[in-house]
Tab-separated table of C-alpha atoms in Angstrom:
chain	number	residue	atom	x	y	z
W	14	UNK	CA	0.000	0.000	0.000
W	15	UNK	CA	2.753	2.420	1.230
W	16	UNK	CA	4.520	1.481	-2.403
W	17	UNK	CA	1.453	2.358	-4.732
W	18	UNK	CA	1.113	5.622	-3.263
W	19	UNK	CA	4.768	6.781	-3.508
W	20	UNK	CA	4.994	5.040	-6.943
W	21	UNK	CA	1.570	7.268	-8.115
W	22	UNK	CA	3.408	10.318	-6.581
W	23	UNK	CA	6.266	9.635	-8.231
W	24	UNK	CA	4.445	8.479	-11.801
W	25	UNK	CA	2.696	12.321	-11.434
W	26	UNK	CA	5.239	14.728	-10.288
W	27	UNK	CA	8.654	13.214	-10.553
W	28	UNK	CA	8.619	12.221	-13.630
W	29	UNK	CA	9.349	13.866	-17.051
W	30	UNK	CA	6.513	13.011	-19.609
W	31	UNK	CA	9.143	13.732	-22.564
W	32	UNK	CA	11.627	10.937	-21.409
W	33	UNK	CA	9.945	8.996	-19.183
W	34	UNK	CA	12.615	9.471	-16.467
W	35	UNK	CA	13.465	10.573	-13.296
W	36	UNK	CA	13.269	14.759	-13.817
W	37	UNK	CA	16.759	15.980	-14.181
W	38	UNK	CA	17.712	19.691	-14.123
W	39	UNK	CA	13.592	20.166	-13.735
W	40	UNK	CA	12.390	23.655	-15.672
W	41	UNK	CA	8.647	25.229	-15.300
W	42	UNK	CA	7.186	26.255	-18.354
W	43	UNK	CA	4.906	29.541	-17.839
W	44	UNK	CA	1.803	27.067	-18.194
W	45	UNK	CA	3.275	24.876	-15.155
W	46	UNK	CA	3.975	21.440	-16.594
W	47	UNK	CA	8.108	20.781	-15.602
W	48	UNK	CA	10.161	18.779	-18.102
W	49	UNK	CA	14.086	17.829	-17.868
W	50	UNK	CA	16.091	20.751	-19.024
W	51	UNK	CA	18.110	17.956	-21.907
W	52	UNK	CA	14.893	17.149	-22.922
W	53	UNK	CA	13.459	20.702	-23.551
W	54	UNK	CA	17.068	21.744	-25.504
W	55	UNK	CA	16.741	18.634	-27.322
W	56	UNK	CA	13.184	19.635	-28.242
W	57	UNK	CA	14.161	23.268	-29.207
W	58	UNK	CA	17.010	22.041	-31.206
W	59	UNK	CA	14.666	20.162	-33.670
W	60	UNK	CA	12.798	23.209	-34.430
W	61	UNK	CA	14.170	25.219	-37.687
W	62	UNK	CA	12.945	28.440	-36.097
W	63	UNK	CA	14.246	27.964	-32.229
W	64	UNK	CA	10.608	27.993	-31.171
W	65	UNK	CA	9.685	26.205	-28.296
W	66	UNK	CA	5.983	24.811	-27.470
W	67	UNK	CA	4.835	22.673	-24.508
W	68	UNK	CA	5.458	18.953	-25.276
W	69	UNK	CA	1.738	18.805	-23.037
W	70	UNK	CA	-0.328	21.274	-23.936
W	71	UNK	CA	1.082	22.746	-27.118
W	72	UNK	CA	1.278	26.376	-25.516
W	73	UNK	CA	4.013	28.856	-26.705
W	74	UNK	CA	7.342	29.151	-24.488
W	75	UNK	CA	8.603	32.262	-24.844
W	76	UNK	CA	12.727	32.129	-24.366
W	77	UNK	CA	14.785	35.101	-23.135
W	78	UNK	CA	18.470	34.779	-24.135
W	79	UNK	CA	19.514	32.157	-22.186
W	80	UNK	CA	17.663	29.774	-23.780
W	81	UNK	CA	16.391	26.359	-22.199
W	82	UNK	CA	18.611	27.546	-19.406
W	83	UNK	CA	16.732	30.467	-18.704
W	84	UNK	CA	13.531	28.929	-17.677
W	85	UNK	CA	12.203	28.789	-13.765
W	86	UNK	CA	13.760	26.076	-12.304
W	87	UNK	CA	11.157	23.941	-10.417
W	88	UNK	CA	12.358	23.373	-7.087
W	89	UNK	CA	8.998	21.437	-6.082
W	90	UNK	CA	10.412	18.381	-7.866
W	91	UNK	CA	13.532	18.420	-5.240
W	92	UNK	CA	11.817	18.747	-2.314
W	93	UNK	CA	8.779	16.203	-2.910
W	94	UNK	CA	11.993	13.603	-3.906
W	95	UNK	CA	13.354	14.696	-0.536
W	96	UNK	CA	10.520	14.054	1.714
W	97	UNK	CA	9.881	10.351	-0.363
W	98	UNK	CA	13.118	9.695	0.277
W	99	UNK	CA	13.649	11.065	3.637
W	100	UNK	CA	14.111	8.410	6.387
W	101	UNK	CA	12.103	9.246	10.027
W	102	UNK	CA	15.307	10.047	12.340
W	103	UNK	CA	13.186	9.380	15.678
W	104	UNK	CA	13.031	6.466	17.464
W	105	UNK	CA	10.736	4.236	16.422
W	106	UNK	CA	7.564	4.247	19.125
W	107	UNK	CA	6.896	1.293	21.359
W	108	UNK	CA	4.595	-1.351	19.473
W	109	UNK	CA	1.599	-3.266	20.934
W	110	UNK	CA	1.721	-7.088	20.888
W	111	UNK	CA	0.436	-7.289	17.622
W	112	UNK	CA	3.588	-4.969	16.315
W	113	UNK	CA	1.669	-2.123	15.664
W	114	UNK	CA	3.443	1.085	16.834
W	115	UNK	CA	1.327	3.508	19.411
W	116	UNK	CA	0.845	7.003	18.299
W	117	UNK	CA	-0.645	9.765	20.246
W	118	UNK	CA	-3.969	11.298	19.571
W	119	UNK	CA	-3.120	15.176	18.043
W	120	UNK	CA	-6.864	16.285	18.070
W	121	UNK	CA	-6.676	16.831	21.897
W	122	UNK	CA	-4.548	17.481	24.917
W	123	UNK	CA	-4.861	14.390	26.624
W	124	UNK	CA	-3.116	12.293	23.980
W	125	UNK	CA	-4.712	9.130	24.384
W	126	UNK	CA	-3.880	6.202	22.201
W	127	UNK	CA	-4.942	6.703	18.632
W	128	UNK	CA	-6.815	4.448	16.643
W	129	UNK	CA	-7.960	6.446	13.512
W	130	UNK	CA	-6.489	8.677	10.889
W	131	UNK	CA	-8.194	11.538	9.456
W	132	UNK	CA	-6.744	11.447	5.650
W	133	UNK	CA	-7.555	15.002	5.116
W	134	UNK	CA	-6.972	16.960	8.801
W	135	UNK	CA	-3.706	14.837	8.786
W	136	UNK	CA	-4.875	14.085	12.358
W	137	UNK	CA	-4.025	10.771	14.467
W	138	UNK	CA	-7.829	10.504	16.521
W	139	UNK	CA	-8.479	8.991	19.375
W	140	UNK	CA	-11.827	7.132	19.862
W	141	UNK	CA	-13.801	10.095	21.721
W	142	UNK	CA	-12.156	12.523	19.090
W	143	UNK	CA	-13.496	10.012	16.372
W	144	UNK	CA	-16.916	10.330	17.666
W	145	UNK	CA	-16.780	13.979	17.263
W	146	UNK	CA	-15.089	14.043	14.473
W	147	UNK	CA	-18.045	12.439	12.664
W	148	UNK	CA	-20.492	14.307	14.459
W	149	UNK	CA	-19.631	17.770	13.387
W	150	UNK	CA	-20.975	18.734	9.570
W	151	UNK	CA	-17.356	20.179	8.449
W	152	UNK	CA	-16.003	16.983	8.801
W	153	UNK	CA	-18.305	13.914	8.880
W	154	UNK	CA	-17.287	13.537	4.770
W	155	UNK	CA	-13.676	13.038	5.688
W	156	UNK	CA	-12.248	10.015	4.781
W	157	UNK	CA	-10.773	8.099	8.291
W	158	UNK	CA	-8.852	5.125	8.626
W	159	UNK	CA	-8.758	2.851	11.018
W	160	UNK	CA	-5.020	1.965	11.955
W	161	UNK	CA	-5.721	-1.781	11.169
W	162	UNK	CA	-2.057	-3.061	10.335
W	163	UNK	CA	2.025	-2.333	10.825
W	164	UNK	CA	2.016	-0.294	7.842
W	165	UNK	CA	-1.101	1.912	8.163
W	166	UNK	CA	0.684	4.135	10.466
W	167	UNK	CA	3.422	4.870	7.782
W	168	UNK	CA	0.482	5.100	5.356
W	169	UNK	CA	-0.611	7.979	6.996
W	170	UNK	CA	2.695	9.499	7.680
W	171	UNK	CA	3.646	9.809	4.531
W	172	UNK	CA	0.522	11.018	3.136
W	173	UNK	CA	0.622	13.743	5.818
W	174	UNK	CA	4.000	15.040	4.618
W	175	UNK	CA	3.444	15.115	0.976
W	176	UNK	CA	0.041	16.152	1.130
W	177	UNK	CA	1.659	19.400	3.348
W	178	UNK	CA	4.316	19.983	0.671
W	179	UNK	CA	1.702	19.742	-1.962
W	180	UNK	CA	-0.621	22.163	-0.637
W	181	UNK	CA	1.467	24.943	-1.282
W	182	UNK	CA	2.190	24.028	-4.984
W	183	UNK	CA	0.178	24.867	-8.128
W	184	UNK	CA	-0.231	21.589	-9.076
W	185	UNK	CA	-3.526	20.957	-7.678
W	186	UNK	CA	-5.639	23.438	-9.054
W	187	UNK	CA	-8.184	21.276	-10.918
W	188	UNK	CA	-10.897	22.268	-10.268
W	189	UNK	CA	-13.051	25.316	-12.031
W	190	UNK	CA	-13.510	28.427	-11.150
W	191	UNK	CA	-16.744	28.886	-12.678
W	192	UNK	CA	-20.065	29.781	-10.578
W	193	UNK	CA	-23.699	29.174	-12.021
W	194	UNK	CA	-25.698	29.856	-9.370
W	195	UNK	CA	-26.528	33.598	-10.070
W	196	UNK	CA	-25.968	33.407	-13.890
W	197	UNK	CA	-28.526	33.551	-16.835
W	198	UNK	CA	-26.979	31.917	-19.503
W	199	UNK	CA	-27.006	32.537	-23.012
W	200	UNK	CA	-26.183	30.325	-26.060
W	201	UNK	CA	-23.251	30.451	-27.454
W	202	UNK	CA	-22.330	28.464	-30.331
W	203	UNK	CA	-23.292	24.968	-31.164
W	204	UNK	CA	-20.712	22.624	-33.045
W	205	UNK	CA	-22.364	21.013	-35.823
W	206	UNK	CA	-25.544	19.850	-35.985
W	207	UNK	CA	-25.543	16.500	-38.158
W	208	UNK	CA	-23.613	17.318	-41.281
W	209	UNK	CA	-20.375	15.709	-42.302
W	210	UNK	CA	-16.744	15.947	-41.616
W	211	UNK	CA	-14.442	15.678	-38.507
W	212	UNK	CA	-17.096	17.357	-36.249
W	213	UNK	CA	-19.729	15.688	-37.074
W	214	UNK	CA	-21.127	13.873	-33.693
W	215	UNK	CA	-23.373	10.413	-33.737
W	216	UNK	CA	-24.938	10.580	-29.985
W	217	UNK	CA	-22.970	12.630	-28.074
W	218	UNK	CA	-23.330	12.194	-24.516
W	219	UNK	CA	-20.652	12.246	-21.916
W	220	UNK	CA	-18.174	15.334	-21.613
W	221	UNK	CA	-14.982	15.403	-19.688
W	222	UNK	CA	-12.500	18.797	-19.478
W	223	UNK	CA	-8.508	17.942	-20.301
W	224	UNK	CA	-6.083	19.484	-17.309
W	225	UNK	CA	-5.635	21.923	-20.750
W	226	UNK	CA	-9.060	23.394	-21.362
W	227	UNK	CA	-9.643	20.510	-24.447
W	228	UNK	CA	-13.100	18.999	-23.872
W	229	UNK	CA	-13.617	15.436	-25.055
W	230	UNK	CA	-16.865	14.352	-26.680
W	231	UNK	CA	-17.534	10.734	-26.016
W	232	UNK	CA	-19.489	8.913	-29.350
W	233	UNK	CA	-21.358	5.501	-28.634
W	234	UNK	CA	-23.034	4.823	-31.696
W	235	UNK	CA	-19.524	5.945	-33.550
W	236	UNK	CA	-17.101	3.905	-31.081
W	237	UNK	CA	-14.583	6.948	-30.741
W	238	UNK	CA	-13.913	10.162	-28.846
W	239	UNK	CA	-13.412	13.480	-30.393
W	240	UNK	CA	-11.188	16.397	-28.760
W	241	UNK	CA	-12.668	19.769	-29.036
W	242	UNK	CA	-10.661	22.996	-28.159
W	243	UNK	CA	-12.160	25.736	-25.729
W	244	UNK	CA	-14.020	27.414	-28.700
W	245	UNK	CA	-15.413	24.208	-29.779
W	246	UNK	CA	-13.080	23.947	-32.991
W	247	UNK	CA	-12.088	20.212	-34.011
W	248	UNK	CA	-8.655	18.941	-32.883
W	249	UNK	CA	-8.684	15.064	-32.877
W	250	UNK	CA	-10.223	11.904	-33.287
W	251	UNK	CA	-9.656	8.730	-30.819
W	252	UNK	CA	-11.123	5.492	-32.538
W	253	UNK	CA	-11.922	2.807	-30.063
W	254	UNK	CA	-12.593	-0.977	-30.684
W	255	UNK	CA	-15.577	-0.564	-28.061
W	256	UNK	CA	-18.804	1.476	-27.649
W	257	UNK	CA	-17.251	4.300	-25.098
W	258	UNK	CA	-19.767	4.951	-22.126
W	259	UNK	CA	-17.841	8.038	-19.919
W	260	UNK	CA	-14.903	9.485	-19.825
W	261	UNK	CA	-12.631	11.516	-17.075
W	262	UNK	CA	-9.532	13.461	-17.350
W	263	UNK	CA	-6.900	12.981	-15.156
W	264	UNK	CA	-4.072	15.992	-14.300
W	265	UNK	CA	-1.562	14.304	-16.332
W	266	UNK	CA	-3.477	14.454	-19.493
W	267	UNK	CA	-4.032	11.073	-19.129
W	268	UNK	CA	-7.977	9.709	-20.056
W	269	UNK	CA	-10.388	7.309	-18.081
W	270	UNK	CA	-13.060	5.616	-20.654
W	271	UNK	CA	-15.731	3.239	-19.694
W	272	UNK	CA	-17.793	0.937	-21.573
W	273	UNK	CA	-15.630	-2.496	-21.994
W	274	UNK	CA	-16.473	-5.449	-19.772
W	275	UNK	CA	-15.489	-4.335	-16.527
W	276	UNK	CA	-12.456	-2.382	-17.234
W	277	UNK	CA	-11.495	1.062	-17.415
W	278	UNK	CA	-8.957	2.028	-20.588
W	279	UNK	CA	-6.287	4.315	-19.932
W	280	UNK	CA	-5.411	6.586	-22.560
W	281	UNK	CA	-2.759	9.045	-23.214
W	282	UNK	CA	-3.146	12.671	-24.275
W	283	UNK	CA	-3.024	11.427	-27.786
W	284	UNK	CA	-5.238	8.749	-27.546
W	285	UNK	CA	-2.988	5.896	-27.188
W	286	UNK	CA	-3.744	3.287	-24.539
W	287	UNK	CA	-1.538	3.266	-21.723
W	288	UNK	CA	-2.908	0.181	-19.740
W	289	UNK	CA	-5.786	-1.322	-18.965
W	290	UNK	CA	-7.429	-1.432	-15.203
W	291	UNK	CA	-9.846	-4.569	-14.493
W	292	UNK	CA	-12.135	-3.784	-11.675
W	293	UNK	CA	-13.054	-6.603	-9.744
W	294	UNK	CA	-15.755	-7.650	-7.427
W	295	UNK	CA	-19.079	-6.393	-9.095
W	296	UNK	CA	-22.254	-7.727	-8.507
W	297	UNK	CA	-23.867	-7.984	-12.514
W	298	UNK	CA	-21.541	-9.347	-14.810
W	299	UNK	CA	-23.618	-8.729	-17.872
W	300	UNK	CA	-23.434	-4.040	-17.078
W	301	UNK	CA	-20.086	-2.786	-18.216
W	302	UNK	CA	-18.326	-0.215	-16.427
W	303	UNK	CA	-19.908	3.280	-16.900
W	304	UNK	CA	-19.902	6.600	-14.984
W	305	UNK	CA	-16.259	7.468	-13.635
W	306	UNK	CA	-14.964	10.374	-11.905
W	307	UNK	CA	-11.726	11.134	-10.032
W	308	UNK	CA	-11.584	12.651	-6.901
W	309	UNK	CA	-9.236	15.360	-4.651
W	310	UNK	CA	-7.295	12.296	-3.561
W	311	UNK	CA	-6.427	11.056	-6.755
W	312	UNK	CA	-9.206	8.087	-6.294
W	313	UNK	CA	-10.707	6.925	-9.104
W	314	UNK	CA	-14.810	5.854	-8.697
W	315	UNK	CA	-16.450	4.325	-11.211
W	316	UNK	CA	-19.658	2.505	-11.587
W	317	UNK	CA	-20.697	-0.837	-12.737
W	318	UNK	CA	-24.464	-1.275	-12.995
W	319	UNK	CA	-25.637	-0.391	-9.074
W	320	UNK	CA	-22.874	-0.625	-7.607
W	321	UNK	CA	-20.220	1.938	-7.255
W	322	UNK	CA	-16.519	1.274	-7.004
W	323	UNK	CA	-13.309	3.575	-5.383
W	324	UNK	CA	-10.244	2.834	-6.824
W	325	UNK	CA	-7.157	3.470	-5.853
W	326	UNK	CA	-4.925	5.510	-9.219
W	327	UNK	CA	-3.274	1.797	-9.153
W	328	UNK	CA	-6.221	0.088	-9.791
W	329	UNK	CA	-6.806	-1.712	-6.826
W	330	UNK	CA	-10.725	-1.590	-5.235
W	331	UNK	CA	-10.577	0.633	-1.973
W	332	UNK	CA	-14.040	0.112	-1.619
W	333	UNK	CA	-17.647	-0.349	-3.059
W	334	UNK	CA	-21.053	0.432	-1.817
W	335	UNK	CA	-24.438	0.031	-3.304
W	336	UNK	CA	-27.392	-1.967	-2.829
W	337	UNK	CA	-30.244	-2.707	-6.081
W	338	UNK	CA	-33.849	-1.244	-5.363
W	339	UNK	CA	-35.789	1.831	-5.828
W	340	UNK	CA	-36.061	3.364	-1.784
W	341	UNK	CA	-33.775	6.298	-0.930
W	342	UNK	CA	-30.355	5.205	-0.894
W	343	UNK	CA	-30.437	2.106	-3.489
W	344	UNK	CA	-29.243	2.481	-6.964
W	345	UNK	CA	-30.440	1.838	-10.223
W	346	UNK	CA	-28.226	0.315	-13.153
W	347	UNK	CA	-27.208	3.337	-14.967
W	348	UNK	CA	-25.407	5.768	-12.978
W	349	UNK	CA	-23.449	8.725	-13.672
W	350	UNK	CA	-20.764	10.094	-10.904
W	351	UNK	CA	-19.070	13.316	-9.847
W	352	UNK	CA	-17.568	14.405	-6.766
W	353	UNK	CA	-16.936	17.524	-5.106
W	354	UNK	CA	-14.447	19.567	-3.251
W	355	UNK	CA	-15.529	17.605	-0.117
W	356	UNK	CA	-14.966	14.404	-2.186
W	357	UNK	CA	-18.547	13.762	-1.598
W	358	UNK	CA	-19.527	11.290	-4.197
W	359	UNK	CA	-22.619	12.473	-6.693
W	360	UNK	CA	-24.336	9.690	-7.684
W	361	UNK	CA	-27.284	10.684	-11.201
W	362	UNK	CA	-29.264	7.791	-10.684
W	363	UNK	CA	-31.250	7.293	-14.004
W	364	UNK	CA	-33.585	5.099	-13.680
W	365	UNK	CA	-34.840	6.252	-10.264
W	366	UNK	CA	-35.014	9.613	-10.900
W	367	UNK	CA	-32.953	11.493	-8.697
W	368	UNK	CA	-29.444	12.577	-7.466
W	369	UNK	CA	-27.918	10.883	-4.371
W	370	UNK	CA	-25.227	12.152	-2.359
W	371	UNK	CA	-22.676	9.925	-0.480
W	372	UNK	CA	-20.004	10.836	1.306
W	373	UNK	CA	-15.907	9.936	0.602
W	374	UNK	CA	-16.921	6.719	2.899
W	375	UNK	CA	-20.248	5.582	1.045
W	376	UNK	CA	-22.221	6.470	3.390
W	377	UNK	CA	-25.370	7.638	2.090
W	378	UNK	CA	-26.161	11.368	3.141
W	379	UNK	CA	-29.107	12.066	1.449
W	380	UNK	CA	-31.581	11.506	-2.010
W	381	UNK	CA	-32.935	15.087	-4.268
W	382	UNK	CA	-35.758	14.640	-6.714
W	383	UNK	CA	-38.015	12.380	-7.612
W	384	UNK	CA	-39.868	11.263	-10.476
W	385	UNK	CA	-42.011	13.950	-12.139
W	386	UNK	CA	-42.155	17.110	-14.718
W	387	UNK	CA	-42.167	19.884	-11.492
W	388	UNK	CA	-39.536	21.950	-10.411
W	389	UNK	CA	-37.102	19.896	-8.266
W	390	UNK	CA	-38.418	16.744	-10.100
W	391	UNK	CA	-36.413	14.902	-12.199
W	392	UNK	CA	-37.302	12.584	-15.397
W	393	UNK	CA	-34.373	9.782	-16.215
W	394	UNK	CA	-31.656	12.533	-15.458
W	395	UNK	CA	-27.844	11.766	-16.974
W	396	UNK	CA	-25.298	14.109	-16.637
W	397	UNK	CA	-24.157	15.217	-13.599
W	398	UNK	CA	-21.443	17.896	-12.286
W	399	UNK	CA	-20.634	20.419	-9.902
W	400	UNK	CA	-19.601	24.138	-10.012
W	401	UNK	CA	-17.197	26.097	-7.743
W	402	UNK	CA	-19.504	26.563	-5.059
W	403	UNK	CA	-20.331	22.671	-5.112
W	404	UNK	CA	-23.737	23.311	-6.559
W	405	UNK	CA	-25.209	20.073	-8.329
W	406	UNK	CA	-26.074	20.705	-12.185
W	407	UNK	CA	-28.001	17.665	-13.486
W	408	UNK	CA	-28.915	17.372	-17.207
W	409	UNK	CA	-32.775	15.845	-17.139
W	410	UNK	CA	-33.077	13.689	-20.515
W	411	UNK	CA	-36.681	13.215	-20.916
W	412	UNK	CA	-37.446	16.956	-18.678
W	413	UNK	CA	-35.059	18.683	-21.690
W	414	UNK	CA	-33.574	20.392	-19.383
W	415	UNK	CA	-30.455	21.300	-17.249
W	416	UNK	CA	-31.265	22.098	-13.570
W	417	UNK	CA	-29.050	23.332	-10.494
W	418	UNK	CA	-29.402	22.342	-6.872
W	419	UNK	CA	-27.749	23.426	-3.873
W	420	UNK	CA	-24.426	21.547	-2.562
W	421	UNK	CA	-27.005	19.986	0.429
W	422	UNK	CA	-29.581	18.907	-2.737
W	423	UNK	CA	-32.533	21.712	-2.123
W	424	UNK	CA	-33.280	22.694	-5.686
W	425	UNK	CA	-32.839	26.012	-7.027
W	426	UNK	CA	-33.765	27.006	-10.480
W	427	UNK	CA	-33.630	25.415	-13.782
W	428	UNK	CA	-30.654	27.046	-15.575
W	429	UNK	CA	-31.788	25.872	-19.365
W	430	UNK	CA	-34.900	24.379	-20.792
W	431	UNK	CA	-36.135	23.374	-24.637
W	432	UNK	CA	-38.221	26.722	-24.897
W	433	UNK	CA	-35.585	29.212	-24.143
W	434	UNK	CA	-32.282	27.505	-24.501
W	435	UNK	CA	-33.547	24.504	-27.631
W	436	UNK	CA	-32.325	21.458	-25.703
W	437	UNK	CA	-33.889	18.114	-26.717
W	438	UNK	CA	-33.090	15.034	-24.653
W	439	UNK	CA	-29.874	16.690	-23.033
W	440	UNK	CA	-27.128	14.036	-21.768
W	441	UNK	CA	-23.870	15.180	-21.180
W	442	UNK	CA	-22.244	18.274	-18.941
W	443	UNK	CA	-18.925	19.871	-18.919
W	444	UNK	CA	-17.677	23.142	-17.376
W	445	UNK	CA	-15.258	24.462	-19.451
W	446	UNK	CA	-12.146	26.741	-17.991
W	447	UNK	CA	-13.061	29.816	-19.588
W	448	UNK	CA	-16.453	29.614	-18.046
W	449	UNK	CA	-18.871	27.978	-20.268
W	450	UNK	CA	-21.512	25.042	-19.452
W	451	UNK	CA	-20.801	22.830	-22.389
W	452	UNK	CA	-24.197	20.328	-23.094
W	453	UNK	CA	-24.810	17.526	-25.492
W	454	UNK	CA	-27.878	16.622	-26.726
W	455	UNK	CA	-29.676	14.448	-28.988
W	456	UNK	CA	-29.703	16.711	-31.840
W	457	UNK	CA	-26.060	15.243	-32.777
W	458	UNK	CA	-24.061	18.521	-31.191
W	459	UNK	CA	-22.521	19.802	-28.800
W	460	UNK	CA	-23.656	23.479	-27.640
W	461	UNK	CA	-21.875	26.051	-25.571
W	462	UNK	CA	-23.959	28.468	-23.137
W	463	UNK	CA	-22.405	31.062	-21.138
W	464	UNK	CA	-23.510	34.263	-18.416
């Protein structure tokens, strides 16, 4: 356990996606991704005009001078290597029988014996501070572990010290800045309704947002993906051998597609596969894997008909929850996913008609909607993300509409319908990063609203 998560550390931020090596001589470029100083002077070298783009994102470098040299070093990459590395110079604590080593509880003054680790306070809890803990609304979604085995103390050591480091860095702003709540939005655009040629779409439904702005349109009926820029404009096409049900982006550039068996397919940012991951232990082997999200902690969760897995970015199954039935917290067998800043997980459950909300544990926290044509009612809904503020924007197929309810599920306003906005059987949702709600729809495109 201790291994996959300093490997996945390492895989993400210690490792230059030109070479595929340990960074060496690491340099910033001015849109943040860090690449081995040989590699980038090998790079320039090959252009006839000294022009240097992004190997990731294709943005322009500009170069002072000094060339390669000149670039921000990225000093980051040294100290996360540090910490990984670093060896704990203390003695080790006392261990019980069973070899596990005591630590003190550093939620209180008393310092009783802990038995839990908060993941996200980076707190060792105590039993009585566990209670709390769970009581209080601020934290009752935060993931604890109970300190089970040898290693789960070093587990959370070292998740404490490079999660610290981490905060302070760039590299985890994921998430969008946009904010719906207040806005009236306006159509934009819409790419290509029908017609032929590269943008042409055949049932467009799921929408994901590349760490670079690119949104990816996932095609069922065509067996492919195609990569939009942020204006909508046609980049690239990603041919699959299988009918694609979701897709995710991960920071890396990396993609997440469901839709084969029960496995997820790993793509690079061109579209090659990487690997496969084969998620085992679900319940209907006939459903294929389908919604998939990844959350703050780098989990993966994706669902295979009611059931709804966390992975960890290795592969291996965390944990599942979900039980088949129609009452408040059971599941249906289509489900799309999102999670928020809490790492609450968003379940769209279509064929019962509403939008569960579970927290990083699966533990349900409570059901919105119902089946019906009302405000706050839902009718086989599909799509499901979140905005800045954590609202809940669910796209309501058969209701052709889009609709917005508060992070605790009260509903709040319908933010476009088929009268004013022209959707017809919406399915997919994206918020792009220049602010607008991207929506696909039956009509074979993919439209672009905006405040």
């Amino acid at each position: 356990m201790v291994s996959n998560v300093i490997s996945d550390i390492k895989d993400e931020f210690l490792v230059c996606h030109e070479c595929l090596e340990d960074l060496k001589q690491p340099k910033m470029l001015p849109c943040l991704h860090t690449f081995c100083q040989p590699c980038l002077e090998r790079l320039l070298a090959t252009e006839p005009v000294g022009k240097l783009d992004c190997p990731t994102c294709r943005q322009d470098v500009p170069l002072t001078e000094n060339g390669v040299q000149g670039l921000k070093s990225n000093f980051l990459v040294g100290k996360l290597r540090d910490i990984l590395q670093q060896q704990p110079k203390e003695e080790k604590p006392e261990a019980r029988e069973d070899g596990i080593p005591f630590s003190s509880c550093t939620a209180c003054e008393a310092a009783n014996l802990a038995s839990f680790y908060c993941v996200e306070c980076t707190d060792y809890l105590c039993q009585t501070c566990n209670d709390t803990h769970g009581r209080f609304k601020a934290t009752r979604s935060h993931i604890v572990v109970n300190i089970q085995d040898s290693q789960a103390d070093q587990v959370a050591t070292d998740d404490a010290r490079v999660r610290t480091s981490l905060r302070s860095s760039q590299i985890r702003q994921v998430r969008s800045n946009v904010r719906i709540a207040g806005a009236n939005l306006k159509h934009i655009k819409t790419v290509r309704e029908g017609g032929s040629g590269d943008v042409q779409f055949s049932t467009p439904y799921p929408l994901a947002v590349t760490a670079e702005g690119d949104i990816v349109v996932t095609e069922i009926n065509n067996s492919g993906l195609k990569i939009l820029d942020k204006d909508g404009s046609f980049r690239k096409k990603v041919d699959l051998w299988f009918m694609p049900e979701c897709v995710a982006a991960l920071t890396n550039g990396e993609l997440l597609v469901t839709g084969d068996g029960h496995r997820i397919h790993v793509l690079d940012k061109q579209g090659r596969e990487l690997r496969i991951i084969q998620v085992t232990g679900a319940a209907e082997t006939d459903k294929t894997t389908k919604g998939i999200a990844v959350d703050g902690l780098g989990r993966i969760i994706v669902t295979i008909g009611y059931q709804v897995f966390v992975l960890s970015r290795s592969g291996d199954v965390m944990l599942k929850f979900g039980d088949k039935g129609q009452v408040q917290q059971q599941l249906g067998p289509f489900l799309h996913v999102v999670v928020n800043s809490s790492n609450q997980i968003i379940v769209s459950d279509h064929d019962n008609h509403d939008v569960k909300i579970f927290d990083p544990a699966g533990r349900h926290l409570f059901t919105s909607g119902s089946f019906g044509f009302e405000p706050g009612q839902l009718n086989y809904p599909s799509g499901v993300i979140t905005d800045s503020d954590d609202n809940i924007i669910v796209a309501e197929t058969y209701n052709h509409r889009v609709s917005l309810f508060s992070p605790d599920g009260a509903f709040i306003r319908h933010v476009l319908t088929r009268d004013e906005h022209g959707l017809l059987h919406p399915g997919g949702l994206a918020l792009s990063h220049d602010g607008h709600l991207v929506v696909s729809d039956c009509l074979q495109s993919v439209k672009f609203f905006r405040g």
